[in-house]
Tab-separated table of C-alpha atoms and ligand atoms in Angstrom:
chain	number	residue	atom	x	y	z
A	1	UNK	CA	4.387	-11.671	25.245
A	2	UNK	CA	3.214	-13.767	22.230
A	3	UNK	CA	5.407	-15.541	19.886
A	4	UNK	CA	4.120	-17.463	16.847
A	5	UNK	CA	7.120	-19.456	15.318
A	6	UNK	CA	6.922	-20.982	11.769
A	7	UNK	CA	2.835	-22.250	12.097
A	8	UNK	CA	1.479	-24.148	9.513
A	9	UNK	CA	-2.374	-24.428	8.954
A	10	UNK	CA	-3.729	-26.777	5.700
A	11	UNK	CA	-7.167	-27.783	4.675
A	12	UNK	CA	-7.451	-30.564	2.807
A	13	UNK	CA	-5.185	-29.898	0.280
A	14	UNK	CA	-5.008	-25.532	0.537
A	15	UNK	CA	-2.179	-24.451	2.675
A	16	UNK	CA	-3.111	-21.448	4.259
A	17	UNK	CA	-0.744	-20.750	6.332
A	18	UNK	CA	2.774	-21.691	5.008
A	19	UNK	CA	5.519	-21.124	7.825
A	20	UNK	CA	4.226	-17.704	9.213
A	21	UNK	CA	6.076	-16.236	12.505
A	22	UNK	CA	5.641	-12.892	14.657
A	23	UNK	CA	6.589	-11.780	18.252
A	24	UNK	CA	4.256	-9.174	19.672
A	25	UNK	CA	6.347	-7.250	22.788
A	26	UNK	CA	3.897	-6.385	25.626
A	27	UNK	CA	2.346	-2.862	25.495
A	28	UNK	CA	2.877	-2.848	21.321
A	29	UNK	CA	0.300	-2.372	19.060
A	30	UNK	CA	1.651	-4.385	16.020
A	31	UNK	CA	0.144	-4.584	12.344
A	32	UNK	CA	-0.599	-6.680	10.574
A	33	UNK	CA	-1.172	-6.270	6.892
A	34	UNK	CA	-1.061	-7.696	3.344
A	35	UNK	CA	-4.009	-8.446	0.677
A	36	UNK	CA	-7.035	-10.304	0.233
A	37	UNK	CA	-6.449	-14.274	1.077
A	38	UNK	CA	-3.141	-13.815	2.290
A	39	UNK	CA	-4.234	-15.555	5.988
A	40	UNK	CA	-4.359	-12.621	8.335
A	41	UNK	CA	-7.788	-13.987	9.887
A	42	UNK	CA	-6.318	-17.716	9.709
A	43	UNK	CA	-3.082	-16.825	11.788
A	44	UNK	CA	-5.365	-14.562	14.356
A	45	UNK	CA	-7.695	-17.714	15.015
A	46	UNK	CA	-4.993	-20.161	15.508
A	47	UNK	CA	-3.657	-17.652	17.806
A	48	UNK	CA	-7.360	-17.609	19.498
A	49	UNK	CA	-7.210	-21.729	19.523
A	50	UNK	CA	-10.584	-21.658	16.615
A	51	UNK	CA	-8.337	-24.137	14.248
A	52	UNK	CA	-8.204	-26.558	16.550
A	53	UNK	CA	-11.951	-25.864	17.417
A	54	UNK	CA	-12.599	-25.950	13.487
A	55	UNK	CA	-11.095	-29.759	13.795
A	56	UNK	CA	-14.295	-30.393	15.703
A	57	UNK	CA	-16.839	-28.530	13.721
A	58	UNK	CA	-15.796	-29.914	10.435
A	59	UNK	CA	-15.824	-33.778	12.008
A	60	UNK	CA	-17.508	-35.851	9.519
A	61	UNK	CA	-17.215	-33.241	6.792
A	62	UNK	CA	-15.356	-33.089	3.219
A	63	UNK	CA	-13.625	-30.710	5.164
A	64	UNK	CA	-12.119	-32.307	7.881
A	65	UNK	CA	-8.999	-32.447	7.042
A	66	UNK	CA	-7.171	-29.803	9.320
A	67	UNK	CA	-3.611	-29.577	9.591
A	68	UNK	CA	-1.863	-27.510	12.557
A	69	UNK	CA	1.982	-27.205	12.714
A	70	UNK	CA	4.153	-24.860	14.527
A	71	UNK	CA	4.233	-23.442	18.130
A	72	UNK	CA	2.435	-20.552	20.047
A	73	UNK	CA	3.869	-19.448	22.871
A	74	UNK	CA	1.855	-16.754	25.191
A	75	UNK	CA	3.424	-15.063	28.624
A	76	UNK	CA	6.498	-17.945	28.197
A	77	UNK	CA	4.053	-20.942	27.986
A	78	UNK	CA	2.867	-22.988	24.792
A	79	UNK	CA	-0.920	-22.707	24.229
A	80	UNK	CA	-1.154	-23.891	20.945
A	81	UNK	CA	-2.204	-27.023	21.932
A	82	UNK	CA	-5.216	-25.544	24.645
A	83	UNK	CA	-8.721	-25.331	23.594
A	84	UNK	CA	-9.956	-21.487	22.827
A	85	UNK	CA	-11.556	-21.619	26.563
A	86	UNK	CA	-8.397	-21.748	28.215
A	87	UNK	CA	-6.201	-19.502	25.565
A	88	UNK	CA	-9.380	-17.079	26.199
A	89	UNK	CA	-9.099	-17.156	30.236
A	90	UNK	CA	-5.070	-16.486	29.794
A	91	UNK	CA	-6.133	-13.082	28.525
A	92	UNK	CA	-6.109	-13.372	24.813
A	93	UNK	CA	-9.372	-12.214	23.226
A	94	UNK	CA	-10.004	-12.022	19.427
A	95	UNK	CA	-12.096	-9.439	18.304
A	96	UNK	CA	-13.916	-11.417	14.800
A	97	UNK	CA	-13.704	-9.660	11.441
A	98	UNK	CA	-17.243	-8.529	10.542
A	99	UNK	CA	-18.874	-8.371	14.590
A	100	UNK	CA	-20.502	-11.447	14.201
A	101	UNK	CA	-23.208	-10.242	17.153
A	102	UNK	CA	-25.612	-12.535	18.301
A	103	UNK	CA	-28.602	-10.951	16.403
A	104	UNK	CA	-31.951	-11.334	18.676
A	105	UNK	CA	-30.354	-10.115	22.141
A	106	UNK	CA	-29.635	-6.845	22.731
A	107	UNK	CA	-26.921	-4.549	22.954
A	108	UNK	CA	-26.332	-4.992	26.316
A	109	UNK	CA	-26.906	-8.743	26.675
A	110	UNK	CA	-24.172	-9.182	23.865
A	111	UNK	CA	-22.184	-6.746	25.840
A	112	UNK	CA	-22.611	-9.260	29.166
A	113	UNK	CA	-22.345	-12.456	27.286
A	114	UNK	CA	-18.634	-10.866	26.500
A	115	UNK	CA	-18.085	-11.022	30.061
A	116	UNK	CA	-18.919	-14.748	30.500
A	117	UNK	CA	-15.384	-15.650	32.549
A	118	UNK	CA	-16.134	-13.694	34.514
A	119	UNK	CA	-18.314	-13.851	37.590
A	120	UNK	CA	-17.906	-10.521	39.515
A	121	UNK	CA	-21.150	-8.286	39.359
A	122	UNK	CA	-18.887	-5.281	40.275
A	123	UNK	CA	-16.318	-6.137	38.231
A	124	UNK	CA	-18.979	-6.592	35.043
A	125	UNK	CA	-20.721	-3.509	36.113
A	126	UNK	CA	-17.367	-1.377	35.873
A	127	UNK	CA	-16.292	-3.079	32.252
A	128	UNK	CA	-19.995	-2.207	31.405
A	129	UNK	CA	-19.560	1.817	32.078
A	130	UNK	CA	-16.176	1.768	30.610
A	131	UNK	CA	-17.213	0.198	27.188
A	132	UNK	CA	-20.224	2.677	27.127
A	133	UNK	CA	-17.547	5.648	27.660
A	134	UNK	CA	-15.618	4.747	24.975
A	135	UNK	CA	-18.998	4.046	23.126
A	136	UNK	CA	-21.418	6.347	23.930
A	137	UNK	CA	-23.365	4.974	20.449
A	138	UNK	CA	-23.558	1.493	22.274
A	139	UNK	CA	-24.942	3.185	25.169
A	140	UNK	CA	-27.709	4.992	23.254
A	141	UNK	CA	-28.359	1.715	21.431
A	142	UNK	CA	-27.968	-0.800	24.491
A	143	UNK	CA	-32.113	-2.088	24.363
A	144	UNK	CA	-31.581	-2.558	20.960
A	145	UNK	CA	-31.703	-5.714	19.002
A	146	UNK	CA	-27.875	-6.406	17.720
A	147	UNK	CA	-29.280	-7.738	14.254
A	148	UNK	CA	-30.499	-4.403	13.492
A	149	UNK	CA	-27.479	-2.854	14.407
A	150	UNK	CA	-25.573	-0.664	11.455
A	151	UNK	CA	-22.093	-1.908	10.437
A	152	UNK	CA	-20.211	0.399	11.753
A	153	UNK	CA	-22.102	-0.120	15.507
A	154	UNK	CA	-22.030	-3.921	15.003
A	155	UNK	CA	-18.025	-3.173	14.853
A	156	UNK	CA	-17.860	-1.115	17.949
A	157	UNK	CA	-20.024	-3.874	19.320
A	158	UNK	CA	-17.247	-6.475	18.783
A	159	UNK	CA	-14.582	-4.326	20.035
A	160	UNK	CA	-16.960	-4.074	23.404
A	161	UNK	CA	-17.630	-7.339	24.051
A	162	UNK	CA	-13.997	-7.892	23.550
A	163	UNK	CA	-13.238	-5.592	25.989
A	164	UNK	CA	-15.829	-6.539	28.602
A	165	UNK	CA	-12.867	-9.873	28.587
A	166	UNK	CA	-10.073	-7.349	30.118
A	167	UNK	CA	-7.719	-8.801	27.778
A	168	UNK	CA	-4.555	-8.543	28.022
A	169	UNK	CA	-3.908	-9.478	24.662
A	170	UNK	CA	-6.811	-8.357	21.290
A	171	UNK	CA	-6.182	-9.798	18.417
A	172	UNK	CA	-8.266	-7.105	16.460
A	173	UNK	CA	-9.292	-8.395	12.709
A	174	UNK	CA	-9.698	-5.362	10.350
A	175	UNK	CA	-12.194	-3.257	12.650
A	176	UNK	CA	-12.618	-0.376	9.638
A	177	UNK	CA	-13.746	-3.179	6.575
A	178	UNK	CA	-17.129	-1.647	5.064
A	179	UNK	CA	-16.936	1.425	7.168
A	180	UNK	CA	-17.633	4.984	5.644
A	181	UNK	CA	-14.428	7.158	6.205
A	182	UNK	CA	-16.141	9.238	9.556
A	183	UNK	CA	-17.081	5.664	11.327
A	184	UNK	CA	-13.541	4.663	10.234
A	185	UNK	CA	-11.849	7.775	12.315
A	186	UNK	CA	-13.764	7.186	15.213
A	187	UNK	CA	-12.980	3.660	15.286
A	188	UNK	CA	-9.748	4.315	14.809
A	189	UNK	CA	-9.631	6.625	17.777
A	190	UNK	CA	-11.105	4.160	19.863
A	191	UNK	CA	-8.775	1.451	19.078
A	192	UNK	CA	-5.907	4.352	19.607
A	193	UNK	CA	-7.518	4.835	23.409
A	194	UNK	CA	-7.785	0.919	24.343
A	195	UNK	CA	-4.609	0.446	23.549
A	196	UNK	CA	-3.229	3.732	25.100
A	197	UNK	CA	-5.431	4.380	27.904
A	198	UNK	CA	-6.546	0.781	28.539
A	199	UNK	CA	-2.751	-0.765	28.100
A	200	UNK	CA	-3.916	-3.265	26.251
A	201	UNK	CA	-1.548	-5.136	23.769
A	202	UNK	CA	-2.800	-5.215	20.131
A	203	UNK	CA	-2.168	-7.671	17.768
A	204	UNK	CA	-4.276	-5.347	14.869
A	205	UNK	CA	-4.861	-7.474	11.315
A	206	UNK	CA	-5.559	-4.514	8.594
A	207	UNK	CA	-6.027	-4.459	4.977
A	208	UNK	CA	-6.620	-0.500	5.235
A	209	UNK	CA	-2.523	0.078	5.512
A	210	UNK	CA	-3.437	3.731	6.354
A	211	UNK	CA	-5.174	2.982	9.403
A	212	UNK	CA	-2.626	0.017	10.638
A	213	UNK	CA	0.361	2.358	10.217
A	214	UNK	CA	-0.913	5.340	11.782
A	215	UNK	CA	-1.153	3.196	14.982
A	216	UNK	CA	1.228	0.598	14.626
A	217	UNK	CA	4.774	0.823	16.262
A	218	UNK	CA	5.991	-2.344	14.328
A	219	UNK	CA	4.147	-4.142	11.472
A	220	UNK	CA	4.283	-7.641	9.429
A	221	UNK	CA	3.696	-7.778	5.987
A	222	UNK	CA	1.756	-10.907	5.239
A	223	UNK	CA	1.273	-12.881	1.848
A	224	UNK	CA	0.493	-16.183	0.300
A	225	UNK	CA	0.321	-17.688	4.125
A	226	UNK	CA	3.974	-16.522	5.467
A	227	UNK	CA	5.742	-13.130	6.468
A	228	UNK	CA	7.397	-11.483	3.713
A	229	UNK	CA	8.562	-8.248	5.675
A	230	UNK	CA	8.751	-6.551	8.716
A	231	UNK	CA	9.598	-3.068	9.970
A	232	UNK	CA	8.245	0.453	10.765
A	233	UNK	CA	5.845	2.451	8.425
A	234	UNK	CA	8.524	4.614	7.052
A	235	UNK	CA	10.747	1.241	6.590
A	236	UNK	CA	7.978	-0.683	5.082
A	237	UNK	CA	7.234	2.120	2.919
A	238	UNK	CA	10.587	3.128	1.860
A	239	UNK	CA	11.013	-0.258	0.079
A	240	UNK	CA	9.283	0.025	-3.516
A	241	UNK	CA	8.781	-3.296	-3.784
A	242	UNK	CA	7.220	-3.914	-0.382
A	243	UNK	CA	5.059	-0.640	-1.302
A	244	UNK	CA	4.464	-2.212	-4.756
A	245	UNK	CA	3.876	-5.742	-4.803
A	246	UNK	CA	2.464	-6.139	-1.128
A	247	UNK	CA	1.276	-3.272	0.104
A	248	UNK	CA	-0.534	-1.727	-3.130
A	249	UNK	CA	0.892	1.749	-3.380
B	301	ATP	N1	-11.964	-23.277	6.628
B	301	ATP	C1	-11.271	-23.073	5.500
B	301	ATP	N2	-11.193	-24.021	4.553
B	301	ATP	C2	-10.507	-23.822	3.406
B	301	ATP	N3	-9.858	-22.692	3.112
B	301	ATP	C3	-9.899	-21.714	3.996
B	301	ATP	C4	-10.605	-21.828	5.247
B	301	ATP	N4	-10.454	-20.673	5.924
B	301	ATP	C5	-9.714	-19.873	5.146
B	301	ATP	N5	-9.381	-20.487	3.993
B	301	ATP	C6	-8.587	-19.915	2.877
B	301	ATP	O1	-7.381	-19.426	3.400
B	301	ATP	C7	-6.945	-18.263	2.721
B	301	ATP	C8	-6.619	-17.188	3.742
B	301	ATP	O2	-7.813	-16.736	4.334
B	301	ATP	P1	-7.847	-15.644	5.467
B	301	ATP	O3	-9.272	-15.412	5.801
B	301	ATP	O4	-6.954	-16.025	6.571
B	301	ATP	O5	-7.233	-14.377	4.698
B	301	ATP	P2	-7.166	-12.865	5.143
B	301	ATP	O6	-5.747	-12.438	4.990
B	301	ATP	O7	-7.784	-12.667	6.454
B	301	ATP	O8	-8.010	-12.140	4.002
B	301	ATP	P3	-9.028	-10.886	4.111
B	301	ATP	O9	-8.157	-9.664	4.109
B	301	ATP	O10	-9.820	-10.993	2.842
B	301	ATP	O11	-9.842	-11.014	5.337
B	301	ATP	C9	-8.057	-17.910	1.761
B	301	ATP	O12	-7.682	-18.317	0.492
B	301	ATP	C10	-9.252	-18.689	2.262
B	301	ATP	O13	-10.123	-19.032	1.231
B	302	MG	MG1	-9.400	-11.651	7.129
């Protein structure tokens, strides 16, 4: 469904990403994991077409010097070179580390803005009631003002206005950062259901290598800006180095 083949992403003089590549099959949920820095969140936003769209914001800037090499192929076609509009309308949604809400609407209004592509009332109205199933919390909360939203419902937030897309592809950046271990579970569970229940195909970024394996069928190990390794749980884990050097066990 989505292959990434040897992309290259360097600002100014930092290479970020150094030659990373990964296949996601459709109906997988595959991790991806490795430390701090090591360009999980850089490879999931050229993916979502935001390097290109950095180009643009850092016009003018010390910064502007954004390098993009490689290919991206989604569904058989290359969309490495379409703006994050169009990659977004193929049915590839990324849900942002953090939430990232927008603070003074509420619940619900971030919830609809998710659903901007589309312009079916029913169709909204039906992604509305299933995102409130899966979040009852977001539900209770939807008059509320999404600045004053806790962490943990500012994640489930993000994961709802991703899904109010109908993706067919998330690209989900580490959903359980900051959480307490409880909020983590549920999340987890959730994420477990949309890609279970929902079908959706999950591209899931992770530094909590606990909560990517438990779901993942397949996983990358990621450092320094390419792919070091990639296998099962058990495979990844069997390897002492792997477990040692990139994992942290
Ligand atoms: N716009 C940018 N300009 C310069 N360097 C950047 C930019 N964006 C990211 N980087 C650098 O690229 C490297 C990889 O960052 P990235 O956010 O992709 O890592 P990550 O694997 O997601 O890490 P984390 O687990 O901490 O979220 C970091 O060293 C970061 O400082
Ligand atoms: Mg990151």
């Amino acid at each position: 469904m989505l292959e990434a083949k040897d992309v290259i992403v360097r600002y100014d003089t930092a290479t970020v990403l150094d030659g990373a590549s990964l296949k996601v099959e459709k109906g997988e949920l595959v991790g991806l994991v490795g430390p701090n820095g090591a360009g999980k969140t850089t490879l999931l936003r050229a993916i979502a077409g935001l390097i290109n769209w950095d180009r643009e914001v850092l016009k003018g800037t010390k910064m502007e010097d954004v390098t993009f090499e490689g290919s991206i192929e989604f569904e058989g076609e290359r969309i490495d070179k379409l703006p994050a509009p169009e990659i977004a309308k193929k049915g590839i949604q990324l849900c942002p580390q953090m939430g990232r809400p927008f603070a003074e609407m509420t619940v619900k209004d971030n919830l609809l803005a998710g659903a901007y592509l589309c312009h079916d009332r029913k169709e909204i109205n039906e992604s509305l009631v299933r995102v409130y199933e899966l979040f009852p919390r977001l539900k209770e909360r939807q008059k509320q003002l999404a600045g004053t939203l806790s962490g943990g419902e500012r994640q489930m937030l993000a994961v709802g206005r991703s899904l109010m897309r109908r993706p067919k592809l998330m690209l989900v950046d580490e959903p359980s950062s900051g959480l307490a271990p409880k909020i983590k579970d549920d999340l987890f569970k959730r994420v477990e259901e949309i890609y279970r229940e929902l079908g959706v195909t999950i591209l899931l970024a992770e530094q909590d290598i606990s909560f990517a394996f438990a779901l993942s069928k397949r996983n990358y190990v990621m450092s320094r800006g390419h792919m070091i390794a990639q296998g099962t749980a058990e495979e990844l884990l069997s390897d002492e180095t792997i477990r040692k050097t990139y994992l942290g066990l």
